[in-house]
Amino acid sequence: MADAGVKGHSFLRPGGLVDLDGVIHRMVRFERGPAGMEVVFTVANELVRLTLSEVYQRVRPTTMPQVRVPDRLELPTSWIWHALNEAERQRLERRARDLLELRSGSRRGLAELDRLEGLLDPRYDPTITTLGERVAHKSRELRARGEFPSSESQLYRQLSMFDQDGVLGLVHRNRRIPLGVAELPDDVREVLQEFVAEQPDRPRVDNTVLAALAQARLWDTGFEVSFTADEMARLLGELTRGQALHREAKSRRNRTRDVGRTYGSLTASRPGELVQIDATETTMHPWFPRVGRAKAYILSGIDVYTRMVVACRVVANAPSSRDVAMLLWDMGRPQVTRAGWPYQYQLVRGLPRFVTLTAGSSGLRVTRPAVIGTKLGIRPSFVVMDHGRENESLHLLSAAARNGINLIYCPPAAGWAKGIVESLHRVLDQVQSLFLEAGYKGASVANHPKDNAGEVCLTMGDLHDALWSAFLGVYNNTEHHGLTDPLNPALRATPNQILENYLTVVGEVPVPTDPWRVIDFLSSEPRRLEDYGINLHGLVYQSDELMDLRQFVQPGLGRPGHLMDVRYDRYDLSRVFVQHPVTRQWLSVPVGSGVGRTMAPFGEALLHEAITRDDRARGYTATQRLDALARLSMAWSRGVFADRRQQRQADFEASRREAWAKDLEDSPLEYRSLIGRLDITTTDDDPEADEEYMDLSAYENGWQEGIQ
């Protein structure tokens, strides 16, 4: 690699390429050998050692390849950069490389490559130094070089500007750019003034969005001029003086990137900050395998910022505080798994068991639930709910406090305070109406649909899966009146687009990763560890791991014992959970009445991907949404019985009809005529043989059998 300061010369350095007898070698390092200084090269994945004299004899400097040195620093191409003189551009480039060295440790932004080539300065190595140490050393270095500004505070300020806008950040905001409203061409200034004059009649948008709209207006009118972010912000700041656009107008919807949904003085500024939950009775009565038709409730939680459904549960009878606590835990799950009897992925009574380990002669087999899709997994900060019986419970309050969730109760008879989740009830009713011709929101058995004893109705788990299929496939791709496109406030956005825009700007959404977090949502009782185990509600729980804790929690001579915090599920009496006082790990303790040891819930590996982006550019149109709902209805009306109890009944009936049809093939005509309701006709199409057809469509087979 040729040096810029010495013309016609090449230098041997680690990582450099050298042409030796027509073969390209890459230098690795210098070593001292028996014959003096040696040079180590790598060629074809092999190391070659040559003395300096051999290198000088075999090297071909005239054919040595000139390799372009990679560089992460991108110099601006705008007119502002080229409007500066050469000396000023060189000074700003040197300062930009100093700042790049502060941030990455390398003056070209490639610290690892510099370390490989032996060029990395250990004083700026980010693996062994902190940013404060690098800034302090750079400040002393700049003062020694006579370059200003060189104070640490000014370096931090310039580093922030450099991170925000690159090299142009050093040009902006620290000098007067020869561009203002007076310097603008008349036609460009008129277009921007017309754009600003339209804004008082429109809802306020974010400043960055307003700048993007102004730039788009210039392009739409045919002006191929592009302003930087700082230039456009400065121009709009001058043009909007006296327009009061910096104020938020009353009764106007906030159309910034942070979708404004307020409850009192709270405004949702990120996903998971504000969640509304509510319970509503189903408009249809699901079919329970053990009791037949019964009343059910749908617990749902919706994120105010994105309008995405983050939790949904279908519970039997009236919901309890345990169901609401499990609903809060569902908000953190990034995947939606299949539910329903007989799978029992989410039990009617009991915690969900997501992983089943089966040990046999063939080895250990792990069975995981089927995944319906991915959803938004969040850590809710504020949860808004009403004063329902299931919400006013010490169990729910303690579970929320342990997980850092603030509960906000709406005033009595003020359903509008959680109007977003109330509007979701119309979506729930619409999904349920896809499966029944008529439904009734009530407990009267006389209002049940008149069908074949409920065989064609959905079970509670089927309804859960159908609702999530509608949320993920239709609801998240439907434009909402309260959501707007940040770049075009006149267009409505979908929940997927709002989430995608947030991930694009912010980058991530915190997702709970602790697999034992579900334990914090269970009921808690202080109990003593006796010699025989833990006595809870008349049941004794015991295990080998539990009995090993007696040396830590049982009383001794002159020392009192310690109570253990026992977590349990009121609907699942087969196990309780206690925390080890030393390792702080949770132990699953089975009941001592012969029930086998159970695995901890949510014990599979952590998920690799929490949220998947949607590829659609815009939301569903009315026709597309209608088609999607029609496809959903057809899929669940025809395929919902797969692997379910009703499917087994249908298969049995189909096999019986098929066997009967085969018996009819060999039966005489007299026997067929005695069956009745068979339309037997004779055709004379073939003069050599007469064919008799009998119509079996009345038996729902939909085909005709030709009989000779």
Short mmCIF file of N, CA and C in Angstrom, two decimals, residues 16 41 72 93 110 114 120 133 190 196 203 224 226 256 313 368 421 458 464 472 520 601 670 675 679:
data_model
loop_
_atom_site.label_atom_id
_atom_site.label_comp_id
_atom_site.label_asym_id
_atom_site.label_seq_id
_atom_site.Cartn_x
_atom_site.Cartn_y
_atom_site.Cartn_z
N GLY A 16 -0.90 -5.74 4.96
CA GLY A 16 -0.65 -5.26 3.62
C GLY A 16 -0.50 -6.40 2.62
N PHE A 41 4.14 -14.28 6.04
CA PHE A 41 3.05 -14.01 5.10
C PHE A 41 2.05 -15.16 5.18
N ARG A 72 -15.23 4.33 7.21
CA ARG A 72 -16.63 4.51 7.60
C ARG A 72 -17.06 5.96 7.61
N GLU A 93 -12.99 17.89 8.66
CA GLU A 93 -12.75 16.45 8.48
C GLU A 93 -11.84 15.91 9.58
N LEU A 110 -13.17 1.69 12.03
CA LEU A 110 -13.02 0.24 11.92
C LEU A 110 -12.00 -0.21 12.96
N ASP A 114 -8.35 -2.15 12.50
CA ASP A 114 -7.13 -1.50 12.99
C ASP A 114 -6.40 -2.39 13.99
N LEU A 120 -4.35 0.16 15.97
CA LEU A 120 -5.28 0.66 16.98
C LEU A 120 -4.50 1.24 18.16
N GLU A 133 -12.77 8.48 29.68
CA GLU A 133 -11.31 8.47 29.60
C GLU A 133 -10.84 8.89 28.20
N GLU A 190 -42.55 30.93 -2.03
CA GLU A 190 -44.01 30.98 -2.13
C GLU A 190 -44.64 29.63 -1.83
N VAL A 196 -47.23 26.58 4.90
CA VAL A 196 -47.36 27.01 6.29
C VAL A 196 -48.72 27.64 6.53
N PRO A 203 -54.73 19.75 12.33
CA PRO A 203 -54.18 19.37 13.64
C PRO A 203 -52.66 19.47 13.62
N GLU A 224 -36.90 20.23 -7.67
CA GLU A 224 -35.95 19.17 -7.31
C GLU A 224 -34.86 19.74 -6.40
N SER A 226 -33.42 19.71 -2.35
CA SER A 226 -33.45 18.95 -1.11
C SER A 226 -32.73 19.75 -0.03
N THR A 256 -49.03 13.40 16.28
CA THR A 256 -47.59 13.20 16.25
C THR A 256 -47.30 11.71 16.11
N ARG A 313 -58.29 -13.76 26.69
CA ARG A 313 -58.59 -15.05 27.32
C ARG A 313 -60.10 -15.28 27.32
N ARG A 368 -44.07 -29.33 22.20
CA ARG A 368 -44.37 -27.91 22.35
C ARG A 368 -45.72 -27.61 21.70
N VAL A 421 -60.90 0.00 24.76
CA VAL A 421 -61.19 -1.42 24.90
C VAL A 421 -62.68 -1.69 24.78
N LEU A 458 -68.61 -23.73 18.55
CA LEU A 458 -67.21 -23.70 18.96
C LEU A 458 -67.08 -23.99 20.45
N HIS A 464 -61.18 -19.02 21.49
CA HIS A 464 -59.92 -18.32 21.77
C HIS A 464 -59.04 -18.28 20.53
N LEU A 472 -54.81 -11.13 14.61
CA LEU A 472 -53.53 -11.11 13.91
C LEU A 472 -53.69 -10.94 12.41
N ASP A 520 -44.99 -14.68 39.78
CA ASP A 520 -45.32 -13.44 40.49
C ASP A 520 -46.79 -13.06 40.36
N PRO A 601 -43.99 -23.91 34.47
CA PRO A 601 -44.61 -23.33 33.28
C PRO A 601 -43.64 -22.43 32.52
N GLU A 670 -84.35 -54.68 -5.32
CA GLU A 670 -85.48 -54.73 -4.41
C GLU A 670 -85.12 -54.17 -3.03
N ILE A 675 -85.39 -49.12 0.94
CA ILE A 675 -84.74 -48.12 1.80
C ILE A 675 -85.56 -46.86 1.88
N ASP A 679 -84.10 -41.92 -5.23
CA ASP A 679 -84.63 -41.62 -6.56
C ASP A 679 -83.90 -42.50 -7.55
#
